[in-house]
mmCIF file of C-alpha atoms in Angstrom:
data_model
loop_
_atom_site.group_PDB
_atom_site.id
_atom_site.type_symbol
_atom_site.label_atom_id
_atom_site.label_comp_id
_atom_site.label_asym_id
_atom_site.label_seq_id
_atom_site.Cartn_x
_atom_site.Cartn_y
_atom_site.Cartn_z
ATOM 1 C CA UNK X 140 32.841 -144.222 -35.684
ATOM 2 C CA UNK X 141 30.406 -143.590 -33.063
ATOM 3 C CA UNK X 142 27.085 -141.834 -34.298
ATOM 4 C CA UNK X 143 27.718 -139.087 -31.329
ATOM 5 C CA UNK X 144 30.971 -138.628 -32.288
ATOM 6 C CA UNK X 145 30.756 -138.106 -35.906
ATOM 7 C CA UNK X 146 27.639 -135.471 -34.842
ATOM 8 C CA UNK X 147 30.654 -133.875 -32.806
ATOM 9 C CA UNK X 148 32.744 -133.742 -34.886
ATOM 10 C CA UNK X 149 30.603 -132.317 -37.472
ATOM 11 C CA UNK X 150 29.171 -129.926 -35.379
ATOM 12 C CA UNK X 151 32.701 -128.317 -35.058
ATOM 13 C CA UNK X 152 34.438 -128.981 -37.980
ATOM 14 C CA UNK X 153 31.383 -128.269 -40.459
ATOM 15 C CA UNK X 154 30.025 -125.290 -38.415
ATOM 16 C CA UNK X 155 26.727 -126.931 -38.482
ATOM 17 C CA UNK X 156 24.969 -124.632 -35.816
ATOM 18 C CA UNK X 157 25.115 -121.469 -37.799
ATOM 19 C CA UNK X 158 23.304 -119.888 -40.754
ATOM 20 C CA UNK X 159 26.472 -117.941 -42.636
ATOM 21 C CA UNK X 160 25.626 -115.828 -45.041
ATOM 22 C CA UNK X 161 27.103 -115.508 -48.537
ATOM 23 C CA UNK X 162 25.883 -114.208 -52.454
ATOM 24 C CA UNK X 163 22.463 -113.400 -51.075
ATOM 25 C CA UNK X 164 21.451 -116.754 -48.644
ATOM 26 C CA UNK X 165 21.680 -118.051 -45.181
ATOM 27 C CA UNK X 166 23.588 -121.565 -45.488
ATOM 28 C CA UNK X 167 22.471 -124.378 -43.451
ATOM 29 C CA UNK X 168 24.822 -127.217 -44.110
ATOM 30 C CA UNK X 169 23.250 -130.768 -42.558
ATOM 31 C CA UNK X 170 25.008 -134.270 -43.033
ATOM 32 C CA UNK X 171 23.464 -136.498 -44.794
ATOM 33 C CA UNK X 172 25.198 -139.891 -45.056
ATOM 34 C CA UNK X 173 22.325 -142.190 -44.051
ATOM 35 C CA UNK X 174 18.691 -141.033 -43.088
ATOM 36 C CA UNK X 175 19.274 -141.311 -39.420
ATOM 37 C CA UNK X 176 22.487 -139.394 -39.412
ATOM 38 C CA UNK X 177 20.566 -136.585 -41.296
ATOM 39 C CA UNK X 178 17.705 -136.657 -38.586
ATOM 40 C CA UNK X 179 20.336 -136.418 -36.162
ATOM 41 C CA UNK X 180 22.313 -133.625 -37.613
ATOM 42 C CA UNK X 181 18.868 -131.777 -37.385
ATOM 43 C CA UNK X 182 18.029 -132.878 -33.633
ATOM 44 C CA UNK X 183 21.263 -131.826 -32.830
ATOM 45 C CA UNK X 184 20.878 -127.980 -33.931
ATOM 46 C CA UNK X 185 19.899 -126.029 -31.098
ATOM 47 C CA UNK X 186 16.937 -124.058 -32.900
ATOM 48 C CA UNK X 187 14.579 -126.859 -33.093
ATOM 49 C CA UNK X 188 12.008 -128.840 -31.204
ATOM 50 C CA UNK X 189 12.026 -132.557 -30.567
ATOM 51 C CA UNK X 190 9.452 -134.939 -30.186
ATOM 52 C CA UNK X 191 11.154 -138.426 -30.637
ATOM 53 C CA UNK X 192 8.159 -140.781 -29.588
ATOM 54 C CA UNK X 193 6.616 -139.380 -32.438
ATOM 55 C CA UNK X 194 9.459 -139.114 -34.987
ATOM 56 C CA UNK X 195 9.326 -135.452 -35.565
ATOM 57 C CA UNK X 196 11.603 -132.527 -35.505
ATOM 58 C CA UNK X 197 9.998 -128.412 -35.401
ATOM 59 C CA UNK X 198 11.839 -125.424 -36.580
ATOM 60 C CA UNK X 199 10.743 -122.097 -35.492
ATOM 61 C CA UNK X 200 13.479 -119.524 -36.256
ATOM 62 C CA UNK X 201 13.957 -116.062 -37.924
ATOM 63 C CA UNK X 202 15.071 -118.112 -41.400
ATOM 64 C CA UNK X 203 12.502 -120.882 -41.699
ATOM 65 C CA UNK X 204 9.052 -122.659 -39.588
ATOM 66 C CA UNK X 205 8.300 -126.329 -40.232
ATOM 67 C CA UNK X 206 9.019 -129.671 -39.573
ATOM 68 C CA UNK X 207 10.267 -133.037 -40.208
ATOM 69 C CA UNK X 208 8.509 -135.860 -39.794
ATOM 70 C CA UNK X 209 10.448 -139.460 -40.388
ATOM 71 C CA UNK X 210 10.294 -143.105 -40.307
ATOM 72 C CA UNK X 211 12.403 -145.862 -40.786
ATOM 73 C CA UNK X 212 10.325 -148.958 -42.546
ATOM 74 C CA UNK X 213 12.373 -151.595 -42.659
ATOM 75 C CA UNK X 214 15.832 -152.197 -43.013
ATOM 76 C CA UNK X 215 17.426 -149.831 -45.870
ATOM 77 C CA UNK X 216 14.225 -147.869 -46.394
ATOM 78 C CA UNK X 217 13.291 -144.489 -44.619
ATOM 79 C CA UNK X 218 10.952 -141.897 -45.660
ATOM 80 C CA UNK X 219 11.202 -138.189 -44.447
ATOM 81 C CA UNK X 220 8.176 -135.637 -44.957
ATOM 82 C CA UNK X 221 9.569 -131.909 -44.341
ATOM 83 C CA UNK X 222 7.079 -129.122 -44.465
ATOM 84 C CA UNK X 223 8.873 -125.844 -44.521
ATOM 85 C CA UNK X 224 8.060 -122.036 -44.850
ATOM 86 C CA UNK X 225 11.185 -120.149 -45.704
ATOM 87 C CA UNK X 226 11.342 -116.256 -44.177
ATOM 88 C CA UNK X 227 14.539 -115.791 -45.594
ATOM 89 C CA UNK X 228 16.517 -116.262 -48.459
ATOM 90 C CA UNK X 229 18.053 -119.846 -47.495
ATOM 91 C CA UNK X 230 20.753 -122.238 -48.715
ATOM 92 C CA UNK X 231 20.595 -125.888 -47.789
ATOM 93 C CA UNK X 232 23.257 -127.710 -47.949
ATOM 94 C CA UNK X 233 23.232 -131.785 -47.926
ATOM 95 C CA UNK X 234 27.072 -132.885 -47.183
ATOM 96 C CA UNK X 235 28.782 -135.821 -46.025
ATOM 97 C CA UNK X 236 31.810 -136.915 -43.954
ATOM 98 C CA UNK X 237 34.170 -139.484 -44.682
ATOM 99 C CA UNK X 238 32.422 -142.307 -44.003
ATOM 100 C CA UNK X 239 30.390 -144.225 -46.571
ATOM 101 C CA UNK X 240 27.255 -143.347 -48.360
ATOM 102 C CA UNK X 241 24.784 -145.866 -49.793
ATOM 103 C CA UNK X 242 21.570 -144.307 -49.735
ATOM 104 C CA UNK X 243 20.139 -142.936 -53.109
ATOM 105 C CA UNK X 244 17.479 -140.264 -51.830
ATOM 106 C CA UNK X 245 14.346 -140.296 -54.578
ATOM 107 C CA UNK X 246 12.345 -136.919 -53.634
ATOM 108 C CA UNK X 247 8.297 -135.647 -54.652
ATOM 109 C CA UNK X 248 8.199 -131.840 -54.271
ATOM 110 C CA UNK X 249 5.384 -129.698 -53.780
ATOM 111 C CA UNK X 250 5.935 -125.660 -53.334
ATOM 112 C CA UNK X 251 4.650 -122.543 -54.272
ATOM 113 C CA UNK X 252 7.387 -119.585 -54.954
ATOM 114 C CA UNK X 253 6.213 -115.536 -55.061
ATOM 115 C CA UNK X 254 9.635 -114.792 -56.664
ATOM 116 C CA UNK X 255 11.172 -117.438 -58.875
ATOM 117 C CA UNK X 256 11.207 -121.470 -58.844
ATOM 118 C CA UNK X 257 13.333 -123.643 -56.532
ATOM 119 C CA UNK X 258 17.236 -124.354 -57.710
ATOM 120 C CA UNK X 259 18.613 -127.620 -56.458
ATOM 121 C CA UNK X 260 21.936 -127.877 -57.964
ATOM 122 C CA UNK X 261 21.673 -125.410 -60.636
ATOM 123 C CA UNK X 262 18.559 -126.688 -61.742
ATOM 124 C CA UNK X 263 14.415 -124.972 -61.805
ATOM 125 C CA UNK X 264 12.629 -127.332 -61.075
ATOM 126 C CA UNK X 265 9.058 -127.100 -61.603
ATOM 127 C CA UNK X 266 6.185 -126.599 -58.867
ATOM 128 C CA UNK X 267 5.418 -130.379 -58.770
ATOM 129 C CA UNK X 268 7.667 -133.270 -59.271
ATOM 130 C CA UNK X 269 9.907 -135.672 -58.539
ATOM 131 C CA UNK X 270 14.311 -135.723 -58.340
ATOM 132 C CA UNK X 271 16.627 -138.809 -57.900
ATOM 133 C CA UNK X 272 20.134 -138.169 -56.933
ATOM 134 C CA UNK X 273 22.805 -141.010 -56.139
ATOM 135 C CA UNK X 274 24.294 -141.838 -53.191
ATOM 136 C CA UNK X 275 26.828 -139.445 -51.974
ATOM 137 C CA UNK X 276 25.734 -136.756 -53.848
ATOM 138 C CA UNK X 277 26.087 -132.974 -52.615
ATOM 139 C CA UNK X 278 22.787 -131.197 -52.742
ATOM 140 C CA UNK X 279 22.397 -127.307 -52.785
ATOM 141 C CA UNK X 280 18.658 -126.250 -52.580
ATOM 142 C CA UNK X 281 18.200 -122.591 -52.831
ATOM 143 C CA UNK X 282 14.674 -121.245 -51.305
ATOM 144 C CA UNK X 283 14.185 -117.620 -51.252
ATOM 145 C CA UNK X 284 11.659 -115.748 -48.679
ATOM 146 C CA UNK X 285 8.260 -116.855 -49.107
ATOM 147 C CA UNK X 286 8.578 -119.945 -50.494
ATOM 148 C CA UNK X 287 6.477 -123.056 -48.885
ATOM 149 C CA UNK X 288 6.298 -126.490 -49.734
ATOM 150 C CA UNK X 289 6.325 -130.455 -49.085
ATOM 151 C CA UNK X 290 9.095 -132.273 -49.583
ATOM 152 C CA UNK X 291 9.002 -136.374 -49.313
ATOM 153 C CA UNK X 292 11.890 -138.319 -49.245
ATOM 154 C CA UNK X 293 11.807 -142.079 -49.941
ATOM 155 C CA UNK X 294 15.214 -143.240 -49.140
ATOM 156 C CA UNK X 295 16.581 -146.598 -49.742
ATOM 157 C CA UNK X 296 20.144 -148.271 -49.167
ATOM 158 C CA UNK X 297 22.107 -149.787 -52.166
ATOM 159 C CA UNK X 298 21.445 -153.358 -51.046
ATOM 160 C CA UNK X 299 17.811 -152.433 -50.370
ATOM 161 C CA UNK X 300 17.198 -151.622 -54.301
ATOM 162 C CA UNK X 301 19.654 -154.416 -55.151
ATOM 163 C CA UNK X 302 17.433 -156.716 -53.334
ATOM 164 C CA UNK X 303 13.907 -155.725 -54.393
ATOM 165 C CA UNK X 304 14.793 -153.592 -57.938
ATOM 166 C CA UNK X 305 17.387 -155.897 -59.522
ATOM 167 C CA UNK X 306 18.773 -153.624 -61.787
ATOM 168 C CA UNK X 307 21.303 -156.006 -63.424
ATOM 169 C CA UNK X 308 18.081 -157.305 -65.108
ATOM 170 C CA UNK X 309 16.711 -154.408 -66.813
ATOM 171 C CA UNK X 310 16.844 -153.593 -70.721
ATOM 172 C CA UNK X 311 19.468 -151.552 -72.655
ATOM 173 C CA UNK X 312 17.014 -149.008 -73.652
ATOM 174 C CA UNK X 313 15.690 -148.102 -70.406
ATOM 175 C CA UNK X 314 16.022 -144.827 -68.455
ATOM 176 C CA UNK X 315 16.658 -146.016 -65.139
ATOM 177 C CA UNK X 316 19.675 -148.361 -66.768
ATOM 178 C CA UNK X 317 20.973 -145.412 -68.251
ATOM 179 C CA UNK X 318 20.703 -143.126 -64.977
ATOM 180 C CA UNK X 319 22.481 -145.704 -63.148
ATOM 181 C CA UNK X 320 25.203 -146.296 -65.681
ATOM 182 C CA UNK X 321 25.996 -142.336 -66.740
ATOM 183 C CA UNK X 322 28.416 -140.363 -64.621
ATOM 184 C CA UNK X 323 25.109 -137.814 -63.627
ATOM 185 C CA UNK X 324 24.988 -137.372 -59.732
ATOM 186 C CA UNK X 325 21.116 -136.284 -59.795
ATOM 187 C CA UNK X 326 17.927 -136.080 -62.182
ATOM 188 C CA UNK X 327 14.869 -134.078 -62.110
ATOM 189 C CA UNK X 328 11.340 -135.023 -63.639
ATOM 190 C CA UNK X 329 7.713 -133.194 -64.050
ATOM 191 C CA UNK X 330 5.391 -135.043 -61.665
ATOM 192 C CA UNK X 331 5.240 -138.023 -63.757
ATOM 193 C CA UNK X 332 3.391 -140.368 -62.036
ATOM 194 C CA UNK X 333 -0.903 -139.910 -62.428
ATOM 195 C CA UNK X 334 -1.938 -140.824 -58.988
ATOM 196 C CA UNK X 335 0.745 -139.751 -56.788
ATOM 197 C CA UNK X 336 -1.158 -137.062 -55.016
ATOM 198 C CA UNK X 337 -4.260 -139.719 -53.495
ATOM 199 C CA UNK X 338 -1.143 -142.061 -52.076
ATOM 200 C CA UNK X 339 1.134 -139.144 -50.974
ATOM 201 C CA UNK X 340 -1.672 -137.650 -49.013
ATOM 202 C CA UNK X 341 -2.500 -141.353 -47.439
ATOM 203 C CA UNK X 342 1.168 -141.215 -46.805
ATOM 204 C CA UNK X 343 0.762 -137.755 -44.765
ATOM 205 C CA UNK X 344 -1.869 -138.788 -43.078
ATOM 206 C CA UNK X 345 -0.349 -142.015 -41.865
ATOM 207 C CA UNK X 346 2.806 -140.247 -40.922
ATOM 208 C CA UNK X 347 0.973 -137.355 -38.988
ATOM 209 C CA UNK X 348 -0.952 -140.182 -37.010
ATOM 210 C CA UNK X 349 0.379 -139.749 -33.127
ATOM 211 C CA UNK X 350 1.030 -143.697 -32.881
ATOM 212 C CA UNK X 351 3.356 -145.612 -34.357
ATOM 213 C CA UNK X 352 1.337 -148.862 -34.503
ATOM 214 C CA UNK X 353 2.614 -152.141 -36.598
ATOM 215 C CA UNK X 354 -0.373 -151.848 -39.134
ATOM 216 C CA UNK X 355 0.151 -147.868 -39.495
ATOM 217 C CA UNK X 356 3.996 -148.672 -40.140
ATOM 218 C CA UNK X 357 2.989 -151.869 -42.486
ATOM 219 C CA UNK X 358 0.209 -149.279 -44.339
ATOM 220 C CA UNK X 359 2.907 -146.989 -44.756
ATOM 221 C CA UNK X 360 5.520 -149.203 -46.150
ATOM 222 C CA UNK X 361 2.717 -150.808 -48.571
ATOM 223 C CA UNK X 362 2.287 -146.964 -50.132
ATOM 224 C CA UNK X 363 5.594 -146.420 -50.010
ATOM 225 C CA UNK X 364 6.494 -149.114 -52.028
ATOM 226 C CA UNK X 365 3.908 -148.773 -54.498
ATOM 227 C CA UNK X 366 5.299 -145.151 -55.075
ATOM 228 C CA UNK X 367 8.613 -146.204 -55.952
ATOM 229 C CA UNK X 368 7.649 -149.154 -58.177
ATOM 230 C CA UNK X 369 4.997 -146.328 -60.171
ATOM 231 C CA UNK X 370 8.034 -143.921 -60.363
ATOM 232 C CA UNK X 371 10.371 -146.799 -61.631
ATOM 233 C CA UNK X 372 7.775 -148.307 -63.920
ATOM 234 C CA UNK X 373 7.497 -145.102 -65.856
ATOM 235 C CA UNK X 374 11.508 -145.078 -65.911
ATOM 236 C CA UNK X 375 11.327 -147.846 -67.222
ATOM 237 C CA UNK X 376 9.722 -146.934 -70.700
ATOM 238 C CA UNK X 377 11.764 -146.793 -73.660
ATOM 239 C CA UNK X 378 10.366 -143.049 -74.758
ATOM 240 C CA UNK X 379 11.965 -140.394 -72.951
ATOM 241 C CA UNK X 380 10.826 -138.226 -70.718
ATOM 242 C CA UNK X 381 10.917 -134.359 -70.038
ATOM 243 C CA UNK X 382 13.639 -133.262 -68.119
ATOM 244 C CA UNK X 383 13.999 -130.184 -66.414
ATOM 245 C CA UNK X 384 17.790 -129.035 -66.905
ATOM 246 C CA UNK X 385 21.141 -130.304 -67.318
ATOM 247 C CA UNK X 386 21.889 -133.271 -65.052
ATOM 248 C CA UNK X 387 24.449 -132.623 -62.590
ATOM 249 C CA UNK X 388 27.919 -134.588 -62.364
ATOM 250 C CA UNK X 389 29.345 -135.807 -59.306
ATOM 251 C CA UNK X 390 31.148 -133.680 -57.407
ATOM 252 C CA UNK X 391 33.809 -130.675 -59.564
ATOM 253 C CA UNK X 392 37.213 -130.520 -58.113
ATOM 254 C CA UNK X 393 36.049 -126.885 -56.981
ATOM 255 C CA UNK X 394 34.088 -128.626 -54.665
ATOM 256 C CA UNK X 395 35.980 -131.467 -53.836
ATOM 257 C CA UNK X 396 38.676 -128.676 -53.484
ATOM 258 C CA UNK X 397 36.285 -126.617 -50.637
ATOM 259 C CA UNK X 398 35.550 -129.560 -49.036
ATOM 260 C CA UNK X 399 39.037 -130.216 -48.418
ATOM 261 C CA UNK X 400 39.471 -126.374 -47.053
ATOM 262 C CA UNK X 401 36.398 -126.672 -44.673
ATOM 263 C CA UNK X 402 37.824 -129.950 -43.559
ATOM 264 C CA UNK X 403 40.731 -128.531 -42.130
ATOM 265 C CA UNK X 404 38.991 -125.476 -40.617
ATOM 266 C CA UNK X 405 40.295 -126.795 -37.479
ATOM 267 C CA UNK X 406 43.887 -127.627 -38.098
ATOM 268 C CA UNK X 407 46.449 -126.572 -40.615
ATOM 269 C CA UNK X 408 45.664 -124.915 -44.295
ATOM 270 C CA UNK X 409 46.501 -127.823 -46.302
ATOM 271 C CA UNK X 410 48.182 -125.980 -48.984
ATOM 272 C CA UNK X 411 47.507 -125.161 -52.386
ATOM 273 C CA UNK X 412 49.639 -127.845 -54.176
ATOM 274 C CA UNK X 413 48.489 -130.737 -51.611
ATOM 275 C CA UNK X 414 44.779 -129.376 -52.803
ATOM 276 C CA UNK X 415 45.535 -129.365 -56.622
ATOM 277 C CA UNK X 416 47.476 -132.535 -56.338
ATOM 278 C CA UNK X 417 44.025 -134.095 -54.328
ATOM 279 C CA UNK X 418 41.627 -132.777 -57.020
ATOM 280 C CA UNK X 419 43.848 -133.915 -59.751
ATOM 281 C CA UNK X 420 44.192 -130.460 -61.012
ATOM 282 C CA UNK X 421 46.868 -127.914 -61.908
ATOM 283 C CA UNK X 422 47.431 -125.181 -59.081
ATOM 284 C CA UNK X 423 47.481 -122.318 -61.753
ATOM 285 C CA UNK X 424 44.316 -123.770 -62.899
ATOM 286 C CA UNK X 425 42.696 -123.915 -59.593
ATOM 287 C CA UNK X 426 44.016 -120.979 -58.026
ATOM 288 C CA UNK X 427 42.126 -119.278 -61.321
ATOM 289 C CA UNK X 428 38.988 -121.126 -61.381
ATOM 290 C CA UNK X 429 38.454 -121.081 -57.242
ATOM 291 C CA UNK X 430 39.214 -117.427 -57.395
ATOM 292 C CA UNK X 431 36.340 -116.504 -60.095
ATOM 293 C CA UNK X 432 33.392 -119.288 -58.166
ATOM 294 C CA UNK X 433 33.954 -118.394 -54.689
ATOM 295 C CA UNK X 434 35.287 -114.526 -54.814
ATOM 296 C CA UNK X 435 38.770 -115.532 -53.014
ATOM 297 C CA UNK X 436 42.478 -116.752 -53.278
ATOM 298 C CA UNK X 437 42.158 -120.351 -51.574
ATOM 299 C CA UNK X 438 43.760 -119.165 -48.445
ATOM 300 C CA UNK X 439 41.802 -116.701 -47.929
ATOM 301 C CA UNK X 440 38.719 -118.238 -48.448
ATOM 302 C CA UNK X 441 39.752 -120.905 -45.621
ATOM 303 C CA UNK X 442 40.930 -117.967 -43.463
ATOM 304 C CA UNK X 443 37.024 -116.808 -44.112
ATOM 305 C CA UNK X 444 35.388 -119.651 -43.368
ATOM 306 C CA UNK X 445 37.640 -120.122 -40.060
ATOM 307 C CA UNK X 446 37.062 -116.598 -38.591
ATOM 308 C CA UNK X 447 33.354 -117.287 -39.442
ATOM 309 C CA UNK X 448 33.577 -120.153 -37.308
ATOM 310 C CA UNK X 449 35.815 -118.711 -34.744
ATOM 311 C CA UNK X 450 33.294 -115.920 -34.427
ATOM 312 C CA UNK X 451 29.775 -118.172 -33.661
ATOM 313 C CA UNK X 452 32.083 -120.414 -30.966
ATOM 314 C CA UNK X 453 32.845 -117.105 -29.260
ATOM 315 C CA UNK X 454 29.036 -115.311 -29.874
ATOM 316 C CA UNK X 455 27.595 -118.642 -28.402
ATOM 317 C CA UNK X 456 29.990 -118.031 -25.211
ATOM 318 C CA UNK X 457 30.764 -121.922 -24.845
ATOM 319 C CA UNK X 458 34.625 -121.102 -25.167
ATOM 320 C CA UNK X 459 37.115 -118.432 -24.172
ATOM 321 C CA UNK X 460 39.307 -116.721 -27.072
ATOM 322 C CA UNK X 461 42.580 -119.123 -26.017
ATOM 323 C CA UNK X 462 39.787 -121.991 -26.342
ATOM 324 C CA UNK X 463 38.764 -121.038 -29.593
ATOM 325 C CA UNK X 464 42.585 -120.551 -30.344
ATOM 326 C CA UNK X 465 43.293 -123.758 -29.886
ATOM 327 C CA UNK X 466 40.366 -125.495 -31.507
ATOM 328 C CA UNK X 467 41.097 -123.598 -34.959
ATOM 329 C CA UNK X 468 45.024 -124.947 -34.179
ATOM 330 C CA UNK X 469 46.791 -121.808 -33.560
ATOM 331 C CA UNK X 470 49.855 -121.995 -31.241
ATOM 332 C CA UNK X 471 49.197 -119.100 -29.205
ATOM 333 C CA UNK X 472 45.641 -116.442 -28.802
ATOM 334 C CA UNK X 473 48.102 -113.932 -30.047
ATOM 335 C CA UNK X 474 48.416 -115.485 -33.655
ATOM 336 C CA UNK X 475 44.752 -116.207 -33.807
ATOM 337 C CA UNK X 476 44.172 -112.350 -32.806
ATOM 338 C CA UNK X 477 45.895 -111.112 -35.558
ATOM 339 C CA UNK X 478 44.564 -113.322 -38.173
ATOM 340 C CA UNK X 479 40.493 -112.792 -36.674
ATOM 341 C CA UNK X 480 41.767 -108.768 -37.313
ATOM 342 C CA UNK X 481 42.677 -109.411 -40.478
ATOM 343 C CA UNK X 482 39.454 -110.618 -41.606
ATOM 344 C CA UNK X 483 37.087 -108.695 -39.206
ATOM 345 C CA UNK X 484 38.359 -105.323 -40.074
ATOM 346 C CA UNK X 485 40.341 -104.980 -36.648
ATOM 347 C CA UNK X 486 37.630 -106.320 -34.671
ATOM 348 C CA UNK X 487 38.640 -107.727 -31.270
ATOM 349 C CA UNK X 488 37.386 -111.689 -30.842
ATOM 350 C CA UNK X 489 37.382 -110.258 -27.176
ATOM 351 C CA UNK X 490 35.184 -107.538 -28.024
ATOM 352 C CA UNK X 491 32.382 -110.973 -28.393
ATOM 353 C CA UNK X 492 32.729 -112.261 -25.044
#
């Protein structure tokens, strides 16, 4: 599939324009399949700023101020600097599509908090240090108002740390063999590795520089490199090492389960047994369990998520209500009327044009 087209797509079928709010945060859902479709679900929101020739992305908004600043280094390896202030209480959410996913993301954090630490994932992680999550895995970050931080992203392809990690080769007793082998979707660390912060910094600087030269690209790569050996040497020792929380497993059937709802935000409710059967669940079961995570029955939940959708097409004034209608795959405006009352205590979706 076209890059374009898959940003399309996603753009109306995962509502990625809007912050929707729910349990206290604004979501901001971006896809993240490979590093350039992730800087591309970002260029593509209509809040920020881009500068391409010099491989950076600005946010200036009511939820959050920063910026992104990326490279690609070589074939299979990125890395992506984001410094962000957070004015709001903010979800981010890293998804994917249904195409494939080979890039593990490995991730040094730096952020102060006035209220309470950073949760990725269910997880406080501390003011410095460094997470490793697998490729394809769903990412919730939850910043609350105030926070500020750095957040570096070496990311590498599958056949990139095949190629230059060789992981066949390592020993029984050895962390990253173990990571790699378990069933857990993402890891967190203390900032384990001594001298991180003098070639992180070089990194900033090199990335901040307004040319992209060969040597400043080669310099980077060099640093780069030597960061993710340093972080996979220390993996590699047989003494363990202090983890911060429970590792998270790969995706729950409650989410596999949502993901199938928001899916088909713009065509028919799949229905509950097609959804159980999918998960490999019991519909009692997750009828129960949906229910007491996300506050609704599964239909309404999708009827939610649909009229939130329906209502930030027709804010944004890019389509009329039988538009709209027709998008979400009602057969007639009237239908779609009755079901955007329903959820909008009586509200008109005329009253937003």
């Amino acid at each position: 599939m076209m890059l374009e087209s898959r940003i399309r797509k996603w753009a109306i079928g995962f509502r990625k324009y809007f912050f929707l709010y729910r349990n206290g945060y604004f979501e901001l859902p971006y896809l993240s399949n490979t590093p350039q479709i992730m800087v591309n679900s970002f260029q593509n929101m209509p809040f920020t700023k881009k500068v391409p020739d010099e491989h950076i992305i600005y946010s200036d908004t009511i939820f959050t101020s920063g910026s992104m600043r990326y490279r690609e280094l070589e074939d299979g390896l990125w890395i992506i600097l984001s410094e962000m202030n957070f004015k709001k209480n903010v979800c981010t959410k890293a998804l994917y599509d249904q195409e494939p996913c080979k890039y593990y993301f490995l991730s040094h954090f730096r952020y102060t908090s006035l209220i309470k630490n950073i949760s990725i994932n269910e997880i406080n992680l501390p003011n410095i240090g460094w997470s490793l999550y697998k490729p394809g895995t769903e990412i919730k970050a939850f910043f609350n108002a105030g926070d500020k931080g750095s957040f570096f992203n070496f990311v590498f392809s599958e056949d990139w740390f095949k190629q230059n990690i060789v992981p066949d080769n390592l020993e029984e007793q050895n962390q990253l063999k173990e990571y790699l082998d378990s069933e857990n979707a993402y890891m967190v660390w203390e900032d384990v590795i001594h001298n991180s912060h003098e070639i992180i910094n070089k990194i900033v600087e090199l990335i901040k520089e307004p040319t992209d030269t060969f040597l400043n690209k080669l310099s980077m790569k060099i640093s780069c490199l030597e960061i993710i050996t340093s972080f996979l040497k220390i993996l590699s020792k047989k003494e363990k090492l202090a983890i911060t929380g429970k590792p998270i497993f790969a995706d729950s059937y409650l989410s596999k389960a949502e993901k199938m709802i928001i899916n088909s935000l713009t065509s028919e409710f799949p229905g509950i047994d097609v959804i159980a059967k999918t998960v490999h669940i019991s519909p009692t079961k997750l009828k129960n369990d949906f229910k007491k995570v996300y506050g609704h029955t599964i239909f309404g939940y999708y009827q939610v998520k649909q009229m939130s959708l329906a209502r930030e097409l027709l804010i944004n004034k890019k389509y009329s209500v039988k538009e709209v209608s027709e998008i979400l795959g009602y057969d007639n405006p009237s239908n779609f009327t009755l079901a955007f009352k329903k959820v909008n205590n009586n509200e008109l979706p005329s009253s937003l044009k």
